[in-house]
Tab-separated table of C-alpha atoms in Angstrom:
chain	number	residue	atom	x	y	z
A	118	UNK	CA	8.169	-76.571	-60.958
A	119	UNK	CA	6.842	-77.941	-57.685
A	120	UNK	CA	7.974	-76.344	-54.290
A	121	UNK	CA	9.927	-77.192	-51.207
A	122	UNK	CA	9.450	-76.360	-47.752
A	123	UNK	CA	11.822	-73.535	-45.701
A	124	UNK	CA	14.295	-76.307	-44.449
A	125	UNK	CA	14.824	-77.650	-47.935
A	126	UNK	CA	15.193	-74.089	-49.295
A	127	UNK	CA	17.674	-72.845	-46.338
A	128	UNK	CA	19.827	-76.112	-46.968
A	129	UNK	CA	19.877	-76.041	-50.402
A	130	UNK	CA	20.836	-72.445	-50.899
A	131	UNK	CA	23.473	-72.563	-48.105
A	132	UNK	CA	24.998	-75.762	-49.866
A	133	UNK	CA	25.364	-73.939	-53.318
A	134	UNK	CA	27.174	-71.101	-52.015
A	135	UNK	CA	29.491	-73.034	-49.653
A	136	UNK	CA	32.590	-73.288	-51.106
A	137	UNK	CA	34.811	-75.900	-48.827
A	138	UNK	CA	37.656	-77.870	-50.472
A	139	UNK	CA	37.055	-81.487	-49.662
A	140	UNK	CA	40.228	-83.751	-48.477
A	141	UNK	CA	40.206	-86.721	-50.646
A	142	UNK	CA	41.925	-89.879	-49.483
A	143	UNK	CA	42.234	-90.594	-52.626
A	144	UNK	CA	41.477	-89.668	-56.402
A	145	UNK	CA	40.642	-92.490	-59.161
A	146	UNK	CA	40.911	-91.064	-62.745
A	147	UNK	CA	40.202	-92.594	-65.937
A	148	UNK	CA	40.066	-91.343	-69.634
A	149	UNK	CA	37.995	-93.446	-72.361
A	150	UNK	CA	37.813	-93.148	-76.050
A	151	UNK	CA	37.552	-94.877	-79.165
A	152	UNK	CA	40.560	-96.511	-81.448
A	153	UNK	CA	38.537	-95.907	-84.265
A	154	UNK	CA	37.650	-92.472	-82.964
A	155	UNK	CA	37.412	-89.736	-85.762
A	156	UNK	CA	37.431	-86.906	-83.912
A	157	UNK	CA	40.986	-86.815	-82.610
A	158	UNK	CA	40.287	-87.958	-79.311
A	159	UNK	CA	43.460	-88.859	-78.547
A	160	UNK	CA	44.911	-85.081	-78.382
A	161	UNK	CA	42.082	-84.677	-75.353
A	162	UNK	CA	43.355	-87.636	-73.253
A	163	UNK	CA	46.854	-85.515	-73.402
A	164	UNK	CA	44.524	-82.456	-72.186
A	165	UNK	CA	43.142	-83.920	-69.345
A	166	UNK	CA	46.279	-85.623	-68.336
A	167	UNK	CA	47.825	-81.854	-68.354
A	168	UNK	CA	44.822	-80.715	-66.386
A	169	UNK	CA	45.011	-83.432	-63.655
A	170	UNK	CA	48.864	-82.655	-63.346
A	171	UNK	CA	48.114	-78.946	-62.493
A	172	UNK	CA	45.647	-80.209	-60.103
A	173	UNK	CA	48.427	-82.415	-58.196
A	174	UNK	CA	46.275	-85.453	-59.293
A	175	UNK	CA	48.504	-88.761	-60.255
A	176	UNK	CA	48.300	-89.332	-64.381
A	177	UNK	CA	44.680	-91.295	-65.058
A	178	UNK	CA	44.363	-94.799	-66.249
A	179	UNK	CA	43.789	-95.040	-70.109
A	180	UNK	CA	41.594	-96.745	-71.942
A	181	UNK	CA	41.396	-97.349	-75.652
A	182	UNK	CA	38.435	-99.646	-76.861
A	183	UNK	CA	39.805	-101.460	-79.553
A	184	UNK	CA	37.897	-101.639	-82.892
A	185	UNK	CA	38.528	-105.608	-82.609
A	186	UNK	CA	36.186	-105.394	-79.360
A	187	UNK	CA	33.211	-107.312	-79.649
A	188	UNK	CA	31.882	-106.463	-76.376
A	189	UNK	CA	33.034	-102.905	-75.604
A	190	UNK	CA	30.019	-102.050	-72.978
A	191	UNK	CA	31.098	-105.414	-70.928
A	192	UNK	CA	34.855	-103.915	-70.850
A	193	UNK	CA	34.082	-100.743	-69.762
A	194	UNK	CA	31.652	-101.780	-67.289
A	195	UNK	CA	34.170	-103.870	-65.787
A	196	UNK	CA	36.649	-101.404	-65.880
A	197	UNK	CA	34.345	-99.165	-64.403
A	198	UNK	CA	33.301	-101.261	-61.336
A	199	UNK	CA	36.851	-102.257	-60.595
A	200	UNK	CA	37.662	-98.480	-59.978
A	201	UNK	CA	34.384	-98.150	-58.225
A	202	UNK	CA	35.201	-100.765	-55.891
A	203	UNK	CA	38.644	-99.362	-55.054
A	204	UNK	CA	36.795	-96.456	-53.855
A	205	UNK	CA	33.911	-98.035	-52.081
A	206	UNK	CA	36.698	-99.331	-50.180
A	207	UNK	CA	38.215	-96.420	-48.787
A	208	UNK	CA	37.381	-95.707	-45.179
A	209	UNK	CA	38.232	-91.587	-46.022
A	210	UNK	CA	36.195	-89.698	-48.685
A	211	UNK	CA	37.522	-90.551	-52.069
A	212	UNK	CA	36.780	-89.174	-55.570
A	213	UNK	CA	36.140	-90.482	-59.249
A	214	UNK	CA	37.266	-88.516	-62.203
A	215	UNK	CA	35.884	-89.991	-65.376
A	216	UNK	CA	36.698	-88.472	-68.664
A	217	UNK	CA	35.290	-89.379	-72.188
A	218	UNK	CA	36.146	-88.184	-75.582
A	219	UNK	CA	34.496	-88.557	-78.711
A	220	UNK	CA	30.678	-89.031	-80.039
A	221	UNK	CA	28.198	-89.136	-77.406
A	222	UNK	CA	24.192	-90.067	-79.020
A	223	UNK	CA	20.865	-91.075	-77.586
A	224	UNK	CA	20.310	-95.012	-78.392
A	225	UNK	CA	16.788	-95.657	-77.290
A	226	UNK	CA	16.111	-92.687	-75.417
A	227	UNK	CA	19.414	-93.501	-73.347
A	228	UNK	CA	22.740	-91.553	-73.415
A	229	UNK	CA	25.373	-93.236	-75.582
A	230	UNK	CA	29.188	-93.348	-76.715
A	231	UNK	CA	29.545	-93.771	-80.099
A	232	UNK	CA	32.705	-95.273	-81.956
A	233	UNK	CA	32.291	-92.744	-85.232
A	234	UNK	CA	29.477	-90.429	-86.266
A	235	UNK	CA	27.978	-93.403	-88.072
A	236	UNK	CA	27.395	-94.851	-84.305
A	237	UNK	CA	28.156	-98.528	-85.607
A	238	UNK	CA	29.411	-99.571	-82.112
A	239	UNK	CA	27.853	-98.138	-79.187
A	240	UNK	CA	28.254	-98.014	-75.271
A	241	UNK	CA	24.938	-97.527	-73.360
A	242	UNK	CA	26.575	-94.916	-71.081
A	243	UNK	CA	23.303	-94.262	-69.219
A	244	UNK	CA	23.094	-97.656	-67.825
A	245	UNK	CA	27.010	-98.805	-67.269
A	246	UNK	CA	27.930	-95.314	-65.633
A	247	UNK	CA	24.631	-92.685	-64.415
A	248	UNK	CA	22.275	-95.070	-63.313
A	249	UNK	CA	24.048	-96.855	-60.685
A	250	UNK	CA	25.307	-93.529	-59.134
A	251	UNK	CA	22.179	-92.017	-59.157
A	252	UNK	CA	20.456	-94.760	-57.171
A	253	UNK	CA	20.980	-94.237	-53.193
A	254	UNK	CA	20.414	-97.936	-52.629
A	255	UNK	CA	23.480	-98.867	-55.097
A	256	UNK	CA	25.381	-95.808	-54.482
A	257	UNK	CA	24.766	-94.631	-50.907
A	258	UNK	CA	25.818	-91.586	-49.010
A	259	UNK	CA	27.312	-93.598	-46.734
A	260	UNK	CA	30.282	-94.620	-49.034
A	261	UNK	CA	32.044	-91.433	-48.934
A	262	UNK	CA	32.590	-91.276	-52.531
A	263	UNK	CA	32.234	-88.534	-54.873
A	264	UNK	CA	32.091	-88.743	-58.804
A	265	UNK	CA	33.404	-86.137	-61.449
A	266	UNK	CA	31.948	-86.749	-65.115
A	267	UNK	CA	33.897	-85.148	-67.789
A	268	UNK	CA	31.982	-85.852	-71.084
A	269	UNK	CA	33.602	-84.545	-74.420
A	270	UNK	CA	30.389	-84.764	-76.359
A	271	UNK	CA	26.574	-83.955	-76.614
A	272	UNK	CA	24.728	-85.065	-73.233
A	273	UNK	CA	21.747	-83.572	-71.783
A	274	UNK	CA	20.029	-84.376	-68.381
A	275	UNK	CA	16.338	-83.004	-67.420
A	276	UNK	CA	15.110	-85.341	-64.859
A	277	UNK	CA	13.763	-83.180	-61.461
A	278	UNK	CA	15.957	-83.795	-58.393
A	279	UNK	CA	14.367	-84.270	-54.996
A	280	UNK	CA	16.060	-80.927	-52.595
A	281	UNK	CA	17.343	-84.387	-50.541
A	282	UNK	CA	20.180	-83.658	-47.704
A	283	UNK	CA	22.924	-85.363	-48.915
A	284	UNK	CA	26.656	-85.067	-48.427
A	285	UNK	CA	27.827	-86.847	-51.700
A	286	UNK	CA	28.671	-85.262	-54.852
A	287	UNK	CA	27.568	-86.566	-58.516
A	288	UNK	CA	28.450	-83.949	-60.931
A	289	UNK	CA	28.438	-83.653	-65.056
A	290	UNK	CA	30.360	-81.274	-67.144
A	291	UNK	CA	29.820	-82.020	-70.746
A	292	UNK	CA	30.418	-80.249	-74.365
A	293	UNK	CA	26.790	-79.454	-75.024
A	294	UNK	CA	23.514	-80.619	-74.237
A	295	UNK	CA	22.609	-80.228	-78.256
A	296	UNK	CA	22.604	-83.291	-80.237
A	297	UNK	CA	25.127	-81.962	-83.078
A	298	UNK	CA	27.596	-83.169	-85.380
A	299	UNK	CA	29.509	-79.773	-84.206
A	300	UNK	CA	29.608	-81.220	-80.764
A	301	UNK	CA	33.399	-81.560	-80.805
A	302	UNK	CA	34.941	-78.707	-82.699
A	303	UNK	CA	38.682	-78.872	-83.954
A	304	UNK	CA	40.894	-80.339	-81.165
A	305	UNK	CA	42.767	-77.328	-79.982
A	306	UNK	CA	38.815	-75.802	-79.414
A	307	UNK	CA	37.385	-78.910	-77.430
A	308	UNK	CA	35.679	-78.842	-74.377
A	309	UNK	CA	38.529	-80.903	-72.415
A	310	UNK	CA	40.825	-78.291	-74.142
A	311	UNK	CA	38.959	-75.576	-73.021
A	312	UNK	CA	38.707	-77.051	-69.544
A	313	UNK	CA	41.981	-77.834	-69.541
A	314	UNK	CA	43.140	-74.428	-70.070
A	315	UNK	CA	40.808	-72.657	-67.540
A	316	UNK	CA	42.232	-74.449	-64.957
A	317	UNK	CA	46.024	-73.885	-66.300
A	318	UNK	CA	44.888	-69.811	-66.559
A	319	UNK	CA	43.786	-69.939	-62.709
A	320	UNK	CA	46.790	-71.909	-61.620
A	321	UNK	CA	48.682	-69.021	-63.497
A	322	UNK	CA	46.954	-66.508	-61.581
A	323	UNK	CA	47.515	-68.234	-58.371
A	324	UNK	CA	43.932	-69.389	-57.019
A	325	UNK	CA	44.027	-71.546	-54.109
A	326	UNK	CA	41.357	-73.734	-55.436
A	327	UNK	CA	39.266	-74.510	-58.720
A	328	UNK	CA	35.140	-75.008	-58.220
A	329	UNK	CA	33.998	-76.953	-61.110
A	330	UNK	CA	30.866	-74.949	-61.360
A	331	UNK	CA	33.051	-72.015	-61.598
A	332	UNK	CA	35.002	-73.158	-64.438
A	333	UNK	CA	31.782	-74.016	-66.143
A	334	UNK	CA	30.719	-70.738	-65.619
A	335	UNK	CA	33.304	-69.433	-67.489
A	336	UNK	CA	33.173	-71.396	-70.373
A	337	UNK	CA	29.777	-70.773	-70.397
A	338	UNK	CA	30.220	-67.060	-70.839
A	339	UNK	CA	33.026	-67.283	-73.516
A	340	UNK	CA	30.874	-69.404	-75.772
A	341	UNK	CA	28.961	-68.575	-78.790
A	342	UNK	CA	26.468	-70.113	-80.913
A	343	UNK	CA	24.611	-73.326	-80.536
A	344	UNK	CA	27.554	-75.573	-79.234
A	345	UNK	CA	27.640	-74.272	-75.299
A	346	UNK	CA	28.995	-76.373	-72.195
A	347	UNK	CA	26.475	-77.846	-70.020
A	348	UNK	CA	26.334	-78.861	-66.580
A	349	UNK	CA	24.530	-80.940	-64.127
A	350	UNK	CA	24.114	-82.185	-60.815
A	351	UNK	CA	22.939	-85.353	-60.640
A	352	UNK	CA	23.378	-85.894	-56.471
A	353	UNK	CA	23.895	-83.039	-53.988
A	354	UNK	CA	23.959	-79.197	-54.159
A	355	UNK	CA	27.632	-78.269	-54.104
A	356	UNK	CA	30.242	-78.909	-56.738
A	357	UNK	CA	33.840	-80.404	-56.751
A	358	UNK	CA	36.304	-78.208	-55.501
A	359	UNK	CA	40.213	-79.311	-56.155
A	360	UNK	CA	43.512	-77.208	-54.860
A	361	UNK	CA	45.268	-76.153	-57.362
A	362	UNK	CA	49.530	-76.827	-57.117
A	363	UNK	CA	50.769	-73.252	-57.468
A	364	UNK	CA	51.290	-70.678	-54.978
A	365	UNK	CA	47.781	-70.442	-54.066
A	366	UNK	CA	47.522	-66.589	-52.576
A	367	UNK	CA	44.112	-65.978	-54.386
A	368	UNK	CA	40.809	-66.787	-52.824
A	369	UNK	CA	38.614	-67.199	-55.806
A	370	UNK	CA	35.611	-66.437	-53.572
A	371	UNK	CA	36.870	-62.872	-53.544
A	372	UNK	CA	36.434	-62.195	-56.832
A	373	UNK	CA	32.688	-60.836	-58.045
A	374	UNK	CA	30.649	-62.910	-60.009
A	375	UNK	CA	30.820	-61.772	-64.053
A	376	UNK	CA	27.982	-63.952	-65.397
A	377	UNK	CA	24.717	-64.439	-63.468
A	378	UNK	CA	21.246	-65.798	-63.732
A	379	UNK	CA	17.406	-64.917	-62.505
A	380	UNK	CA	15.650	-67.633	-61.077
A	381	UNK	CA	12.380	-68.524	-59.329
A	382	UNK	CA	11.993	-70.506	-55.992
A	383	UNK	CA	8.840	-71.631	-54.830
A	384	UNK	CA	8.465	-72.066	-51.467
A	385	UNK	CA	5.438	-74.040	-49.782
A	386	UNK	CA	4.412	-71.478	-47.392
A	387	UNK	CA	4.965	-67.966	-46.320
A	388	UNK	CA	8.093	-66.322	-44.850
A	389	UNK	CA	8.148	-64.534	-41.690
A	390	UNK	CA	8.975	-60.687	-41.751
A	391	UNK	CA	12.072	-62.559	-38.899
A	392	UNK	CA	13.013	-65.219	-42.141
A	393	UNK	CA	12.795	-62.708	-44.352
A	394	UNK	CA	15.504	-60.515	-42.349
A	395	UNK	CA	17.620	-63.276	-41.622
A	396	UNK	CA	17.814	-64.395	-45.234
A	397	UNK	CA	18.608	-60.563	-46.420
A	398	UNK	CA	21.598	-60.458	-43.376
A	399	UNK	CA	23.022	-63.735	-44.530
A	400	UNK	CA	22.976	-62.575	-48.111
A	401	UNK	CA	24.579	-59.696	-47.034
A	402	UNK	CA	27.182	-61.516	-45.549
A	403	UNK	CA	28.474	-63.623	-48.839
A	404	UNK	CA	31.728	-63.309	-50.495
A	405	UNK	CA	31.496	-61.400	-53.841
A	406	UNK	CA	31.744	-64.662	-55.896
A	407	UNK	CA	28.050	-65.636	-54.926
A	408	UNK	CA	26.551	-62.762	-56.638
A	409	UNK	CA	23.138	-63.683	-54.785
A	410	UNK	CA	20.409	-61.115	-54.225
A	411	UNK	CA	16.327	-60.746	-53.913
A	412	UNK	CA	15.074	-59.328	-56.617
A	413	UNK	CA	11.327	-59.725	-55.296
A	414	UNK	CA	8.923	-61.974	-53.711
A	415	UNK	CA	5.480	-62.798	-54.392
A	416	UNK	CA	2.744	-64.382	-51.928
A	417	UNK	CA	1.013	-66.885	-53.822
A	418	UNK	CA	-0.753	-68.881	-51.049
A	419	UNK	CA	2.921	-70.101	-51.115
A	420	UNK	CA	6.041	-67.808	-51.583
A	421	UNK	CA	7.737	-67.418	-54.706
A	422	UNK	CA	10.977	-65.614	-54.599
A	423	UNK	CA	12.732	-64.061	-57.431
A	424	UNK	CA	16.429	-63.943	-56.793
A	425	UNK	CA	19.815	-63.674	-59.146
A	426	UNK	CA	23.000	-65.188	-58.538
A	427	UNK	CA	26.131	-66.200	-60.243
A	428	UNK	CA	25.418	-69.154	-63.057
A	429	UNK	CA	28.006	-71.170	-60.734
A	430	UNK	CA	25.682	-70.997	-57.659
A	431	UNK	CA	22.285	-71.517	-59.311
A	432	UNK	CA	23.891	-74.338	-61.816
A	433	UNK	CA	23.892	-76.544	-58.478
A	434	UNK	CA	20.372	-76.163	-58.066
A	435	UNK	CA	19.122	-76.338	-61.619
A	436	UNK	CA	16.611	-79.177	-62.126
A	437	UNK	CA	15.919	-79.466	-58.200
A	438	UNK	CA	12.458	-79.458	-57.101
A	439	UNK	CA	11.488	-75.740	-56.192
A	440	UNK	CA	13.596	-73.709	-57.890
A	441	UNK	CA	13.334	-72.840	-61.784
A	442	UNK	CA	15.918	-71.013	-64.584
A	443	UNK	CA	13.866	-67.307	-65.627
A	444	UNK	CA	16.945	-65.802	-67.435
A	445	UNK	CA	20.545	-66.599	-68.417
A	446	UNK	CA	22.950	-63.115	-68.033
A	447	UNK	CA	19.921	-61.000	-67.915
A	448	UNK	CA	20.431	-57.156	-68.506
A	449	UNK	CA	18.782	-54.401	-66.383
A	450	UNK	CA	15.008	-54.630	-66.709
A	451	UNK	CA	13.573	-53.135	-69.837
A	452	UNK	CA	10.394	-51.896	-68.265
A	453	UNK	CA	12.746	-48.979	-66.309
A	454	UNK	CA	13.840	-47.835	-69.807
A	455	UNK	CA	10.307	-47.295	-71.659
A	456	UNK	CA	8.638	-44.145	-70.923
A	457	UNK	CA	5.539	-45.227	-69.577
A	458	UNK	CA	4.369	-48.591	-67.454
A	459	UNK	CA	2.697	-51.392	-69.289
A	460	UNK	CA	-0.306	-51.907	-67.723
A	461	UNK	CA	-3.761	-50.384	-67.068
A	462	UNK	CA	-4.086	-46.721	-65.617
A	463	UNK	CA	-4.642	-46.633	-61.482
A	464	UNK	CA	-7.522	-45.704	-59.810
A	465	UNK	CA	-8.540	-42.682	-57.910
A	466	UNK	CA	-6.736	-40.559	-60.744
A	467	UNK	CA	-3.258	-40.793	-59.907
A	468	UNK	CA	-1.198	-40.098	-63.081
A	469	UNK	CA	1.514	-42.123	-64.654
A	470	UNK	CA	3.532	-39.547	-65.195
A	471	UNK	CA	3.449	-39.180	-61.314
A	472	UNK	CA	4.396	-42.492	-60.865
A	473	UNK	CA	7.122	-42.790	-63.416
A	474	UNK	CA	8.882	-39.958	-61.689
A	475	UNK	CA	8.774	-41.409	-58.059
A	476	UNK	CA	9.882	-44.485	-59.911
A	477	UNK	CA	12.937	-42.882	-61.275
A	478	UNK	CA	13.497	-40.859	-57.995
A	479	UNK	CA	13.615	-43.798	-55.832
A	480	UNK	CA	15.806	-45.844	-58.690
A	481	UNK	CA	18.317	-42.885	-58.802
A	482	UNK	CA	18.640	-43.183	-54.851
A	483	UNK	CA	19.116	-46.845	-54.948
A	484	UNK	CA	22.466	-48.156	-55.259
A	485	UNK	CA	23.408	-51.919	-55.969
A	486	UNK	CA	24.847	-52.356	-52.646
A	487	UNK	CA	21.143	-51.132	-50.634
A	488	UNK	CA	18.863	-52.720	-53.183
A	489	UNK	CA	18.289	-55.457	-50.487
A	490	UNK	CA	17.309	-52.949	-47.805
A	491	UNK	CA	14.882	-51.255	-49.891
A	492	UNK	CA	13.106	-55.050	-50.337
A	493	UNK	CA	13.262	-55.352	-46.732
A	494	UNK	CA	11.818	-52.037	-46.074
A	495	UNK	CA	8.854	-52.937	-48.708
A	496	UNK	CA	8.482	-56.458	-47.544
A	497	UNK	CA	7.432	-54.640	-43.956
A	498	UNK	CA	5.214	-52.516	-45.186
A	499	UNK	CA	3.280	-55.280	-46.824
A	500	UNK	CA	3.763	-58.164	-44.178
């Protein structure tokens, strides 16, 4: 898991809960599929174009890889670098949205696009698309370009990220992290269709904007079985936010988190009493969407915080040094529902019944709103 210093902890957590719509001077969109595709990817091109329309974005350029193309990787690389070059030349911040529908595979350990399930033709997407934008030497913060990849196929990213202070965002949404033949369901249920439908629903509910990490949270909550959408931030600790083109009367930040995770943060030194109080005070002021709370704090030479947050918040911190997922959509702790606490008897003749009664009394008196206050009081006694 590693650890991060207190300043990094503050910066990354604040970036993850901050929802600020960026003004993009230009948005470049590209959708890619194979002519020989056997997943009906053409329908997903239409879903993607409809999604862009709801976001008030011009139609995407469509690239269909010909069945007769002898060098598909070179062709995609040329188109990608052309769009990349246009974005780099913009003086103001720009956004690239790349969409692919079809088969995804791992060839020699590298993420690749495949023409069919048999994979007779492949493109090293890891090398063509991802390696460049992850490399700060080749894709520096100074070019003012964010990238959103939407992969309607399997994609998995496990590399740990450093908690760097960067304004750029390189974000990935994918159909699943599991390599399976069912990664692309029938056309009306594909990941692209679900994402486009979620954005259309938010527009119909008059949301001001859509954060893609939040859209992922909803799709993840509604998914069942092995094929579940996945999300990764390759660079940054924020998610792409785009305005919707409806009446925009509802601030999405006012909507309580409906799907949460439990996670641990390992900070390299103990926090002072003042720092903990400041952290608790800041958490209390956050809008409902964040769902952020401190469950417990442990002093272990460094300091380990057990926290709960909306999946849309934690998704921006996943695989970042110092952060570790404990449980997704956790229910109430089972310990509170058993008659006796697990563990050895305490010293000096104190009985479990007395401890259990005291625990239940305290739990009944504390509401969800004052849990942080109870934590702060306990920490005051310990520090």
